[in-house]
Amino acid sequence: MQYPKSLLFLLAAALLAGCATGSAGDKAPEFTAEDIDWPEGMNAQPRDLTPVEVEPETVLIEGATIMTATGEVIEGGSLLLEDGKIARVSEEKLDAPEGAKVIDGTGRFVTPGLIDTHSHLGVYPTPYVKAHSDGNEASAPTTPQVDAAHSTWPQDPGFQKALAGGVTALQILPGSANIIGGRAVTLELHPGISAQAMHFDGAPDGLKMACGENPKRVYGDRGGMPSTRMGTMAVWRQTLQKARETRRAYEKYREALARWKSAKEPDPKSKPQPPSRDLGMETLIGAMEGDILVHIHCYRADEMIQVLELADEFDFEIRSFHHALEAYKIRDVLAEWNVAVSTWADWWGYKVEMHDGIPQNAALIHAAGGRAIIHSDSPNDIQRLNQEAAKAYWAAKHEGMELSEDDALRWITANPAWALGIDEATGTIEAGKRADVVLWSKHPFSVYAEADMVWVEGVREYDRAEDPAPWSDFEVGQFADDASADDEEVQ
């Protein structure tokens, strides 16, 4: 966890401003973010513990239908992956570079790697047992100081199964017991020995917040707060106000430090001391500064409006509402505010706040000019996000809505990439982006489609034709084929 960079620069700017108001003619000292005198180790980076670096392969896919998620579909096109990047995408046949692996894509389809904005893989691993159920720090209604990366078990077999479904990146969030659940982390699906080793390079952290029935139930059943929706809002406002005051304390420290440093002979005994570090407040300040992207579990339209009002009051942006079954009722507002909607194709009805869900939700958001996303929130549905998008697509088409396959493909590629802040790197097939690519056996919206090959940053992490070694030690020797092989060896 790092201190928000923008806050560092904001404070540096405040420092300069403070100096500028000093005696006339004084030259303001030049300070940078590195001059900030925070407690030792505050911005220390962990060592890179990625154990093995795998070289990406050079691949030329020929003759496939390339669905780029940019509005363009290329029939019989060519796609060149080189140095972990998409080197070229073309309607023409390309010459294969020396040493390139050439793949005949005739009759097959290529898409960007799929991206899931809402997953609990690793924090609620399979098989589900209490011993490694680490998704909710349900000991207080606000826990912004915790980080889902610290609960993520990289041995969860679900990661490799998601990869086999074409997923190349996903956001792991805390659960929804708390109204402020903590930080979320975006991973790429290379196997790793820790969440840090699987971290998607350059992806900002997320912040999980939740409203509605879940936190009410968890804390109301204990006789605590919040037990009502007004209680939820009150706790949110109280906590965010504390963050606002903490930010001001940091600013005052910076101003005092600036004055001290600008003295001709600063007295070491009078040097201002920094405020005590508060990890939770740092997370909320980061959200206010836009360095941490805010994701909110919320179902009802009226509650989403209230949360937008809260964001206005405390001056932060909401990146995406999650689940959001009534988003279609306020789709014009969400489109205007540039808030994405991460939702399901057809989950609804298992709570009262879910009773007004409709399968055209995503399509209506899209039609209003918003960013629709199909997420999973499930270790099973993440294995077939392409089919979930297809269900939402056809639910809209059957109602006569204007919608293209490319629009629906963006619900599981380009739009989630934007929601996670990684759209400059992935989410579409364009030259220069990461080689996060799936080769499908059939049209990806067919129930019979299977991912034949999946590349993550140019590394072929899945090949259906091969029998891959399990990523998870938990699955070693767990299958009938393994047992049969062992028996044969014994005989």
GROMACS .gro file of C-alpha atoms in nm:
model
  491
    1MET     CA    1   0.000   0.000   0.000
    2GLN     CA    2   0.140   0.335  -0.098
    3TYR     CA    3   0.059   0.685   0.002
    4PRO     CA    4  -0.141   0.850  -0.280
    5LYS     CA    5   0.098   1.017  -0.520
    6SER     CA    6  -0.141   1.295  -0.601
    7LEU     CA    7  -0.169   1.375  -0.232
    8LEU     CA    8   0.206   1.394  -0.209
    9PHE     CA    9   0.217   1.639  -0.495
   10LEU     CA   10  -0.083   1.827  -0.359
   11LEU     CA   11   0.099   1.870  -0.034
   12ALA     CA   12   0.413   1.970  -0.216
   13ALA     CA   13   0.208   2.230  -0.402
   14ALA     CA   14   0.062   2.351  -0.072
   15LEU     CA   15   0.415   2.380   0.056
   16LEU     CA   16   0.519   2.597  -0.234
   17ALA     CA   17   0.209   2.808  -0.195
   18GLY     CA   18   0.290   2.855   0.173
   19CYS     CA   19   0.641   2.966   0.088
   20ALA     CA   20   0.511   3.208  -0.170
   21THR     CA   21   0.320   3.394   0.098
   22GLY     CA   22   0.638   3.457   0.298
   23SER     CA   23   0.833   3.782   0.309
   24ALA     CA   24   0.845   3.975  -0.014
   25GLY     CA   25   1.145   3.899  -0.225
   26ASP     CA   26   1.217   3.561  -0.064
   27LYS     CA   27   1.279   3.291  -0.316
   28ALA     CA   28   1.056   2.990  -0.251
   29PRO     CA   29   1.267   2.679  -0.188
   30GLU     CA   30   1.221   2.406  -0.441
   31PHE     CA   31   1.061   2.104  -0.279
   32THR     CA   32   0.949   1.784  -0.437
   33ALA     CA   33   0.743   1.495  -0.310
   34GLU     CA   34   1.067   1.323  -0.211
   35ASP     CA   35   1.136   1.601   0.039
   36ILE     CA   36   0.838   1.508   0.248
   37ASP     CA   37   0.951   1.412   0.594
   38TRP     CA   38   0.716   1.127   0.665
   39PRO     CA   39   0.787   0.857   0.918
   40GLU     CA   40   1.058   0.614   0.815
   41GLY     CA   41   0.949   0.346   0.572
   42MET     CA   42   0.621   0.511   0.485
   43ASN     CA   43   0.658   0.468   0.111
   44ALA     CA   44   0.885   0.168   0.111
   45GLN     CA   45   0.828  -0.079  -0.169
   46PRO     CA   46   0.839  -0.452  -0.107
   47ARG     CA   47   1.097  -0.653  -0.295
   48ASP     CA   48   0.983  -0.814  -0.616
   49LEU     CA   49   0.912  -1.170  -0.511
   50THR     CA   50   0.801  -1.294  -0.851
   51PRO     CA   51   0.997  -1.621  -0.858
   52VAL     CA   52   1.008  -1.692  -1.230
   53GLU     CA   53   1.002  -1.461  -1.525
   54VAL     CA   54   0.862  -1.628  -1.835
   55GLU     CA   55   0.952  -1.488  -2.173
   56PRO     CA   56   0.652  -1.403  -2.391
   57GLU     CA   57   0.634  -1.590  -2.719
   58THR     CA   58   0.609  -1.446  -3.067
   59VAL     CA   59   0.280  -1.563  -3.220
   60LEU     CA   60   0.110  -1.503  -3.552
   61ILE     CA   61  -0.258  -1.601  -3.566
   62GLU     CA   62  -0.383  -1.626  -3.924
   63GLY     CA   63  -0.730  -1.646  -4.077
   64ALA     CA   64  -0.934  -1.587  -3.760
   65THR     CA   65  -1.227  -1.357  -3.701
   66ILE     CA   66  -1.078  -1.085  -3.483
   67MET     CA   67  -1.328  -0.910  -3.257
   68THR     CA   68  -1.130  -0.608  -3.141
   69ALA     CA   69  -1.383  -0.450  -2.897
   70THR     CA   70  -1.311  -0.118  -3.068
   71GLY     CA   71  -1.611  -0.140  -3.301
   72GLU     CA   72  -1.418  -0.325  -3.568
   73VAL     CA   73  -1.451  -0.694  -3.654
   74ILE     CA   74  -1.194  -0.833  -3.897
   75GLU     CA   75  -1.288  -1.146  -4.089
   76GLY     CA   76  -0.996  -1.371  -4.179
   77GLY     CA   77  -0.748  -1.134  -4.021
   78SER     CA   78  -0.398  -1.166  -3.884
   79LEU     CA   79  -0.277  -1.086  -3.536
   80LEU     CA   80   0.089  -1.067  -3.436
   81LEU     CA   81   0.192  -1.089  -3.071
   82GLU     CA   82   0.551  -0.994  -2.997
   83ASP     CA   83   0.743  -0.895  -2.683
   84GLY     CA   84   0.429  -0.921  -2.473
   85LYS     CA   85   0.246  -0.668  -2.687
   86ILE     CA   86   0.004  -0.668  -2.975
   87ALA     CA   87   0.246  -0.583  -3.255
   88ARG     CA   88   0.005  -0.575  -3.548
   89VAL     CA   89  -0.358  -0.650  -3.631
   90SER     CA   90  -0.445  -0.658  -3.996
   91GLU     CA   91  -0.698  -0.759  -4.257
   92GLU     CA   92  -0.402  -0.876  -4.466
   93LYS     CA   93  -0.184  -1.181  -4.429
   94LEU     CA   94   0.132  -1.090  -4.240
   95ASP     CA   95   0.480  -1.232  -4.276
   96ALA     CA   96   0.576  -1.434  -3.973
   97PRO     CA   97   0.888  -1.308  -3.794
   98GLU     CA   98   1.171  -1.557  -3.757
   99GLY     CA   99   1.096  -1.802  -3.480
  100ALA     CA  100   0.728  -1.707  -3.455
  101LYS     CA  101   0.469  -1.969  -3.370
  102VAL     CA  102   0.211  -1.961  -3.652
  103ILE     CA  103  -0.144  -2.065  -3.559
  104ASP     CA  104  -0.419  -2.137  -3.808
  105GLY     CA  105  -0.722  -1.948  -3.679
  106THR     CA  106  -0.954  -2.047  -3.962
  107GLY     CA  107  -1.307  -2.088  -3.826
  108ARG     CA  108  -1.200  -1.957  -3.488
  109PHE     CA  109  -1.238  -1.622  -3.311
  110VAL     CA  110  -1.000  -1.390  -3.131
  111THR     CA  111  -1.102  -1.144  -2.859
  112PRO     CA  112  -0.923  -0.940  -2.595
  113GLY     CA  113  -0.874  -1.121  -2.266
  114LEU     CA  114  -1.185  -1.104  -2.048
  115ILE     CA  115  -1.180  -0.888  -1.735
  116ASP     CA  116  -1.391  -0.931  -1.422
  117THR     CA  117  -1.446  -0.626  -1.201
  118HIS     CA  118  -1.595  -0.824  -0.914
  119SER     CA  119  -1.437  -1.143  -0.785
  120HIS     CA  120  -1.365  -1.295  -0.446
  121LEU     CA  121  -1.128  -1.562  -0.575
  122GLY     CA  122  -0.847  -1.606  -0.329
  123VAL     CA  123  -1.028  -1.439  -0.040
  124TYR     CA  124  -1.305  -1.701  -0.051
  125PRO     CA  125  -1.113  -1.986  -0.216
  126THR     CA  126  -1.250  -2.321  -0.318
  127PRO     CA  127  -1.324  -2.551  -0.155
  128TYR     CA  128  -1.513  -2.315   0.071
  129VAL     CA  129  -1.427  -2.375   0.435
  130LYS     CA  130  -1.422  -2.136   0.728
  131ALA     CA  131  -1.049  -2.187   0.772
  132HIS     CA  132  -0.964  -1.976   0.467
  133SER     CA  133  -1.273  -1.758   0.449
  134ASP     CA  134  -1.095  -1.424   0.456
  135GLY     CA  135  -1.314  -1.189   0.255
  136ASN     CA  136  -1.491  -0.990   0.528
  137GLU     CA  137  -1.315  -0.820   0.818
  138ALA     CA  138  -1.656  -0.802   0.984
  139SER     CA  139  -1.531  -0.674   1.316
  140ALA     CA  140  -1.630  -0.311   1.255
  141PRO     CA  141  -1.857  -0.145   0.996
  142THR     CA  142  -1.570   0.057   0.848
  143THR     CA  143  -1.232  -0.104   0.784
  144PRO     CA  144  -1.062   0.109   0.516
  145GLN     CA  145  -0.724   0.005   0.658
  146VAL     CA  146  -0.747  -0.355   0.535
  147ASP     CA  147  -0.641  -0.473   0.191
  148ALA     CA  148  -0.787  -0.769   0.000
  149ALA     CA  149  -0.437  -0.842  -0.131
  150HIS     CA  150  -0.344  -0.952   0.219
  151SER     CA  151  -0.624  -1.212   0.224
  152THR     CA  152  -0.573  -1.343  -0.128
  153TRP     CA  153  -0.459  -1.706  -0.140
  154PRO     CA  154  -0.283  -1.752  -0.474
  155GLN     CA  155  -0.330  -2.128  -0.446
  156ASP     CA  156  -0.705  -2.094  -0.506
  157PRO     CA  157  -0.777  -2.338  -0.791
  158GLY     CA  158  -1.036  -2.090  -0.914
  159PHE     CA  159  -0.767  -1.868  -1.070
  160GLN     CA  160  -0.663  -2.131  -1.321
  161LYS     CA  161  -1.025  -2.221  -1.398
  162ALA     CA  162  -1.102  -1.854  -1.465
  163LEU     CA  163  -0.806  -1.841  -1.700
  164ALA     CA  164  -0.942  -2.142  -1.888
  165GLY     CA  165  -1.259  -1.938  -1.941
  166GLY     CA  166  -1.064  -1.662  -2.111
  167VAL     CA  167  -1.017  -1.429  -1.812
  168THR     CA  168  -0.681  -1.249  -1.807
  169ALA     CA  169  -0.738  -0.988  -1.532
  170LEU     CA  170  -0.973  -0.950  -1.237
  171GLN     CA  171  -1.034  -0.733  -0.935
  172ILE     CA  172  -1.039  -0.905  -0.596
  173LEU     CA  173  -1.256  -0.717  -0.348
  174PRO     CA  174  -1.343  -0.754   0.019
  175GLY     CA  175  -1.697  -0.873   0.085
  176SER     CA  176  -1.999  -0.653   0.155
  177ALA     CA  177  -2.042  -0.701   0.529
  178ASN     CA  178  -1.887  -0.360   0.596
  179ILE     CA  179  -2.001  -0.028   0.456
  180ILE     CA  180  -1.631   0.048   0.396
  181GLY     CA  181  -1.472  -0.290   0.340
  182GLY     CA  182  -1.115  -0.196   0.249
  183ARG     CA  183  -0.888  -0.191  -0.051
  184ALA     CA  184  -0.934  -0.406  -0.360
  185VAL     CA  185  -0.651  -0.535  -0.577
  186THR     CA  186  -0.636  -0.601  -0.952
  187LEU     CA  187  -0.451  -0.916  -1.055
  188GLU     CA  188  -0.333  -1.056  -1.385
  189LEU     CA  189  -0.360  -1.429  -1.436
  190HIS     CA  190   0.000  -1.531  -1.428
  191PRO     CA  191   0.059  -1.786  -1.151
  192GLY     CA  192   0.231  -1.626  -0.855
  193ILE     CA  193   0.336  -1.702  -0.500
  194SER     CA  194   0.153  -1.401  -0.360
  195ALA     CA  195  -0.104  -1.141  -0.457
  196GLN     CA  196   0.182  -0.895  -0.497
  197ALA     CA  197   0.345  -1.127  -0.748
  198MET     CA  198   0.015  -1.144  -0.943
  199HIS     CA  199  -0.055  -0.770  -0.926
  200PHE     CA  200  -0.150  -0.616  -1.261
  201ASP     CA  201   0.136  -0.376  -1.328
  202GLY     CA  202   0.022  -0.017  -1.300
  203ALA     CA  203  -0.332  -0.093  -1.182
  204PRO     CA  204  -0.452   0.146  -0.911
  205ASP     CA  205  -0.603   0.008  -0.593
  206GLY     CA  206  -0.979   0.003  -0.551
  207LEU     CA  207  -1.192   0.083  -0.247
  208LYS     CA  208  -1.489  -0.140  -0.166
  209MET     CA  209  -1.793   0.023  -0.008
  210ALA     CA  210  -2.136  -0.131   0.041
  211CYS     CA  211  -2.486  -0.014   0.121
  212GLY     CA  212  -2.821  -0.187   0.154
  213GLU     CA  213  -2.918  -0.507   0.329
  214ASN     CA  214  -2.586  -0.681   0.389
  215PRO     CA  215  -2.417  -0.441   0.635
  216LYS     CA  216  -2.756  -0.368   0.796
  217ARG     CA  217  -2.801  -0.738   0.861
  218VAL     CA  218  -2.448  -0.801   0.987
  219TYR     CA  219  -2.436  -0.515   1.237
  220GLY     CA  220  -2.808  -0.477   1.308
  221ASP     CA  221  -2.828  -0.841   1.418
  222ARG     CA  222  -2.556  -0.763   1.672
  223GLY     CA  223  -2.748  -0.461   1.801
  224GLY     CA  224  -2.491  -0.229   1.650
  225MET     CA  225  -2.476   0.045   1.392
  226PRO     CA  226  -2.570   0.056   1.113
  227SER     CA  227  -2.897  -0.127   1.148
  228THR     CA  228  -3.079   0.103   0.906
  229ARG     CA  229  -3.001   0.278   0.580
  230MET     CA  230  -2.992   0.613   0.761
  231GLY     CA  231  -2.740   0.457   0.998
  232THR     CA  232  -2.526   0.355   0.702
  233MET     CA  233  -2.528   0.707   0.566
  234ALA     CA  234  -2.447   0.856   0.908
  235VAL     CA  235  -2.145   0.629   0.958
  236TRP     CA  236  -2.021   0.703   0.608
  237ARG     CA  237  -2.046   1.080   0.660
  238GLN     CA  238  -1.879   1.064   1.000
  239THR     CA  239  -1.590   0.856   0.866
  240LEU     CA  240  -1.538   1.067   0.556
  241GLN     CA  241  -1.541   1.381   0.767
  242LYS     CA  242  -1.258   1.234   0.972
  243ALA     CA  243  -1.067   1.168   0.651
  244ARG     CA  244  -1.122   1.524   0.541
  245GLU     CA  245  -0.987   1.653   0.875
  246THR     CA  246  -0.688   1.419   0.856
  247ARG     CA  247  -0.605   1.550   0.511
  248ARG     CA  248  -0.616   1.902   0.649
  249ALA     CA  249  -0.380   1.798   0.932
  250TYR     CA  250  -0.134   1.669   0.671
  251GLU     CA  251  -0.161   1.997   0.484
  252LYS     CA  252  -0.093   2.198   0.801
  253TYR     CA  253   0.211   1.985   0.871
  254ARG     CA  254   0.342   2.051   0.523
  255GLU     CA  255   0.285   2.423   0.562
  256ALA     CA  256   0.462   2.427   0.899
  257LEU     CA  257   0.751   2.223   0.758
  258ALA     CA  258   0.780   2.465   0.469
  259ARG     CA  259   0.806   2.759   0.702
  260TRP     CA  260   1.067   2.579   0.910
  261LYS     CA  261   1.276   2.486   0.606
  262SER     CA  262   1.260   2.836   0.464
  263ALA     CA  263   1.422   2.984   0.777
  264LYS     CA  264   1.783   3.090   0.733
  265GLU     CA  265   1.900   2.869   1.018
  266PRO     CA  266   1.629   2.615   1.102
  267ASP     CA  267   1.637   2.505   1.465
  268PRO     CA  268   1.632   2.123   1.474
  269LYS     CA  269   1.448   2.134   1.808
  270SER     CA  270   1.154   2.320   1.655
  271LYS     CA  271   1.120   2.101   1.349
  272PRO     CA  272   0.748   2.015   1.299
  273GLN     CA  273   0.659   1.653   1.358
  274PRO     CA  274   0.438   1.468   1.111
  275PRO     CA  275   0.093   1.349   1.219
  276SER     CA  276   0.056   0.988   1.325
  277ARG     CA  277   0.007   0.759   1.031
  278ASP     CA  278  -0.346   0.627   0.984
  279LEU     CA  279  -0.372   0.357   0.717
  280GLY     CA  280  -0.750   0.377   0.698
  281MET     CA  281  -0.755   0.751   0.653
  282GLU     CA  282  -0.483   0.724   0.388
  283THR     CA  283  -0.710   0.495   0.190
  284LEU     CA  284  -1.000   0.739   0.209
  285ILE     CA  285  -0.780   1.037   0.126
  286GLY     CA  286  -0.651   0.840  -0.172
  287ALA     CA  287  -1.011   0.788  -0.283
  288MET     CA  288  -1.082   1.160  -0.245
  289GLU     CA  289  -0.773   1.237  -0.453
  290GLY     CA  290  -0.872   0.993  -0.727
  291ASP     CA  291  -0.569   0.768  -0.679
  292ILE     CA  292  -0.787   0.488  -0.544
  293LEU     CA  293  -1.094   0.396  -0.750
  294VAL     CA  294  -1.421   0.368  -0.558
  295HIS     CA  295  -1.644   0.066  -0.618
  296ILE     CA  296  -1.979   0.048  -0.439
  297HIS     CA  297  -2.201  -0.255  -0.383
  298CYS     CA  298  -2.553  -0.112  -0.420
  299TYR     CA  299  -2.879  -0.241  -0.566
  300ARG     CA  300  -3.155   0.019  -0.542
  301ALA     CA  301  -3.177   0.329  -0.758
  302ASP     CA  302  -3.263   0.559  -0.468
  303GLU     CA  303  -2.961   0.440  -0.272
  304MET     CA  304  -2.731   0.495  -0.568
  305ILE     CA  305  -2.859   0.852  -0.591
  306GLN     CA  306  -2.790   0.902  -0.220
  307VAL     CA  307  -2.436   0.772  -0.263
  308LEU     CA  308  -2.381   1.010  -0.555
  309GLU     CA  309  -2.492   1.292  -0.325
  310LEU     CA  310  -2.247   1.167  -0.062
  311ALA     CA  311  -1.969   1.171  -0.322
  312ASP     CA  312  -2.057   1.530  -0.406
  313GLU     CA  313  -2.054   1.630  -0.039
  314PHE     CA  314  -1.707   1.484   0.020
  315ASP     CA  315  -1.569   1.550  -0.327
  316PHE     CA  316  -1.481   1.203  -0.455
  317GLU     CA  317  -1.565   1.014  -0.771
  318ILE     CA  318  -1.742   0.680  -0.793
  319ARG     CA  319  -1.588   0.456  -1.056
  320SER     CA  320  -1.849   0.183  -1.062
  321PHE     CA  321  -2.163   0.067  -0.885
  322HIS     CA  322  -2.163  -0.310  -0.845
  323HIS     CA  323  -2.467  -0.538  -0.883
  324ALA     CA  324  -2.681  -0.224  -0.936
  325LEU     CA  325  -2.996  -0.410  -1.044
  326GLU     CA  326  -3.199  -0.087  -1.057
  327ALA     CA  327  -2.934   0.112  -1.246
  328TYR     CA  328  -3.160   0.117  -1.553
  329LYS     CA  329  -3.397   0.348  -1.361
  330ILE     CA  330  -3.128   0.618  -1.333
  331ARG     CA  331  -2.926   0.533  -1.643
  332ASP     CA  332  -2.926   0.892  -1.768
  333VAL     CA  333  -2.778   1.015  -1.438
  334LEU     CA  334  -2.511   0.743  -1.431
  335ALA     CA  335  -2.416   0.812  -1.791
  336GLU     CA  336  -2.387   1.185  -1.726
  337TRP     CA  337  -2.176   1.129  -1.412
  338ASN     CA  338  -1.956   0.879  -1.597
  339VAL     CA  339  -2.016   0.605  -1.341
  340ALA     CA  340  -1.985   0.248  -1.470
  341VAL     CA  341  -2.239  -0.022  -1.382
  342SER     CA  342  -2.106  -0.369  -1.303
  343THR     CA  343  -2.402  -0.605  -1.302
  344TRP     CA  344  -2.516  -0.958  -1.384
  345ALA     CA  345  -2.702  -1.088  -1.683
  346ASP     CA  346  -2.988  -1.241  -1.488
  347TRP     CA  347  -2.924  -1.277  -1.115
  348TRP     CA  348  -3.208  -1.129  -0.916
  349GLY     CA  349  -3.469  -1.187  -0.645
  350TYR     CA  350  -3.282  -1.356  -0.359
  351LYS     CA  351  -3.308  -1.040  -0.148
  352VAL     CA  352  -3.583  -0.777  -0.135
  353GLU     CA  353  -3.347  -0.514  -0.273
  354MET     CA  354  -3.295  -0.738  -0.577
  355HIS     CA  355  -3.658  -0.778  -0.676
  356ASP     CA  356  -3.668  -0.516  -0.950
  357GLY     CA  357  -3.384  -0.652  -1.158
  358ILE     CA  358  -3.435  -0.702  -1.533
  359PRO     CA  359  -3.214  -0.882  -1.787
  360GLN     CA  360  -3.199  -0.572  -2.010
  361ASN     CA  361  -3.021  -0.368  -1.740
  362ALA     CA  362  -2.681  -0.368  -1.911
  363ALA     CA  363  -2.825  -0.292  -2.254
  364LEU     CA  364  -3.029   0.001  -2.122
  365ILE     CA  365  -2.719   0.146  -1.954
  366HIS     CA  366  -2.536   0.113  -2.283
  367ALA     CA  367  -2.821   0.271  -2.480
  368ALA     CA  368  -2.813   0.571  -2.247
  369GLY     CA  369  -2.444   0.624  -2.324
  370GLY     CA  370  -2.318   0.467  -2.002
  371ARG     CA  371  -2.053   0.203  -1.934
  372ALA     CA  372  -2.217  -0.135  -1.883
  373ILE     CA  373  -2.016  -0.423  -1.740
  374ILE     CA  374  -2.103  -0.786  -1.681
  375HIS     CA  375  -1.925  -0.909  -1.370
  376SER     CA  376  -1.929  -1.248  -1.199
  377ASP     CA  377  -1.913  -1.226  -0.817
  378SER     CA  378  -1.891  -1.602  -0.850
  379PRO     CA  379  -1.617  -1.866  -0.882
  380ASN     CA  380  -1.841  -2.045  -1.131
  381ASP     CA  381  -1.972  -1.763  -1.351
  382ILE     CA  382  -1.623  -1.621  -1.395
  383GLN     CA  383  -1.550  -1.935  -1.596
  384ARG     CA  384  -1.809  -1.834  -1.858
  385LEU     CA  385  -1.826  -1.455  -1.860
  386ASN     CA  386  -1.861  -1.475  -2.238
  387GLN     CA  387  -2.188  -1.666  -2.199
  388GLU     CA  388  -2.312  -1.422  -1.933
  389ALA     CA  389  -2.254  -1.133  -2.173
  390ALA     CA  390  -2.430  -1.331  -2.446
  391LYS     CA  391  -2.736  -1.378  -2.224
  392ALA     CA  392  -2.762  -1.004  -2.157
  393TYR     CA  393  -2.704  -0.933  -2.526
  394TRP     CA  394  -2.982  -1.162  -2.644
  395ALA     CA  395  -3.221  -1.045  -2.371
  396ALA     CA  396  -3.191  -0.698  -2.525
  397LYS     CA  397  -3.212  -0.819  -2.885
  398HIS     CA  398  -3.529  -1.012  -2.811
  399GLU     CA  399  -3.685  -0.684  -2.694
  400GLY     CA  400  -3.586  -0.519  -3.020
  401MET     CA  401  -3.302  -0.307  -2.885
  402GLU     CA  402  -3.029  -0.187  -3.121
  403LEU     CA  403  -2.705  -0.344  -3.009
  404SER     CA  404  -2.397  -0.494  -3.176
  405GLU     CA  405  -2.191  -0.793  -3.071
  406ASP     CA  406  -1.898  -0.556  -3.029
  407ASP     CA  407  -2.103  -0.351  -2.781
  408ALA     CA  408  -2.169  -0.662  -2.575
  409LEU     CA  409  -1.808  -0.777  -2.600
  410ARG     CA  410  -1.703  -0.445  -2.447
  411TRP     CA  411  -1.909  -0.534  -2.137
  412ILE     CA  412  -1.647  -0.796  -2.049
  413THR     CA  413  -1.335  -0.635  -2.197
  414ALA     CA  414  -1.297  -0.260  -2.261
  415ASN     CA  415  -1.548  -0.131  -2.006
  416PRO     CA  416  -1.417  -0.333  -1.710
  417ALA     CA  417  -1.066  -0.231  -1.810
  418TRP     CA  418  -1.175   0.132  -1.774
  419ALA     CA  419  -1.345   0.065  -1.439
  420LEU     CA  420  -1.019  -0.082  -1.307
  421GLY     CA  421  -0.801   0.195  -1.450
  422ILE     CA  422  -0.611  -0.036  -1.687
  423ASP     CA  423  -0.776   0.059  -2.017
  424GLU     CA  424  -0.459   0.219  -2.151
  425ALA     CA  425  -0.290  -0.122  -2.125
  426THR     CA  426  -0.556  -0.381  -2.209
  427GLY     CA  427  -0.924  -0.441  -2.290
  428THR     CA  428  -0.912  -0.404  -2.669
  429ILE     CA  429  -0.712  -0.548  -2.955
  430GLU     CA  430  -0.499  -0.259  -3.072
  431ALA     CA  431  -0.134  -0.235  -3.164
  432GLY     CA  432   0.077  -0.139  -2.864
  433LYS     CA  433  -0.152  -0.282  -2.598
  434ARG     CA  434  -0.062  -0.582  -2.387
  435ALA     CA  435  -0.098  -0.916  -2.557
  436ASP     CA  436  -0.391  -1.025  -2.337
  437VAL     CA  437  -0.573  -1.233  -2.597
  438VAL     CA  438  -0.807  -1.531  -2.625
  439LEU     CA  439  -0.840  -1.769  -2.921
  440TRP     CA  440  -1.188  -1.924  -2.911
  441SER     CA  441  -1.298  -2.249  -3.076
  442LYS     CA  442  -1.625  -2.087  -3.191
  443HIS     CA  443  -1.802  -1.754  -3.166
  444PRO     CA  444  -1.751  -1.649  -2.803
  445PHE     CA  445  -2.123  -1.592  -2.756
  446SER     CA  446  -2.197  -1.956  -2.839
  447VAL     CA  447  -2.261  -2.191  -2.547
  448TYR     CA  448  -2.034  -2.438  -2.730
  449ALA     CA  449  -1.737  -2.198  -2.745
  450GLU     CA  450  -1.427  -2.290  -2.551
  451ALA     CA  451  -1.108  -2.096  -2.502
  452ASP     CA  452  -0.846  -2.283  -2.706
  453MET     CA  453  -0.556  -2.064  -2.600
  454VAL     CA  454  -0.516  -1.771  -2.363
  455TRP     CA  455  -0.218  -1.533  -2.361
  456VAL     CA  456  -0.147  -1.305  -2.069
  457GLU     CA  457   0.100  -1.034  -2.163
  458GLY     CA  458   0.215  -1.256  -2.447
  459VAL     CA  459   0.270  -1.563  -2.231
  460ARG     CA  460   0.055  -1.860  -2.335
  461GLU     CA  461  -0.082  -1.943  -1.991
  462TYR     CA  462  -0.353  -2.180  -2.117
  463ASP     CA  463  -0.368  -2.423  -2.408
  464ARG     CA  464  -0.669  -2.653  -2.423
  465ALA     CA  465  -0.473  -2.904  -2.627
  466GLU     CA  466  -0.227  -2.958  -2.346
  467ASP     CA  467  -0.269  -3.105  -2.000
  468PRO     CA  468  -0.144  -2.820  -1.784
  469ALA     CA  469   0.017  -2.873  -1.449
  470PRO     CA  470  -0.212  -2.742  -1.177
  471TRP     CA  471  -0.120  -2.403  -1.039
  472SER     CA  472  -0.258  -2.500  -0.702
  473ASP     CA  473  -0.078  -2.753  -0.487
  474PHE     CA  474  -0.423  -2.826  -0.347
  475GLU     CA  475  -0.515  -3.000  -0.674
  476VAL     CA  476  -0.203  -3.211  -0.714
  477GLY     CA  477  -0.303  -3.576  -0.716
  478GLN     CA  478  -0.671  -3.493  -0.672
  479PHE     CA  479  -0.803  -3.634  -0.997
  480ALA     CA  480  -0.898  -3.981  -1.110
  481ASP     CA  481  -0.652  -3.973  -1.399
  482ASP     CA  482  -0.369  -3.899  -1.157
  483ALA     CA  483  -0.474  -4.189  -0.935
  484SER     CA  484  -0.497  -4.427  -1.231
  485ALA     CA  485  -0.153  -4.328  -1.347
  486ASP     CA  486  -0.013  -4.391  -1.000
  487ASP     CA  487  -0.181  -4.733  -0.988
  488GLU     CA  488  -0.030  -4.829  -1.322
  489GLU     CA  489   0.313  -4.730  -1.200
  490VAL     CA  490   0.267  -4.942  -0.888
  491GLN     CA  491   0.160  -5.246  -1.092
   0.00000   0.00000   0.00000
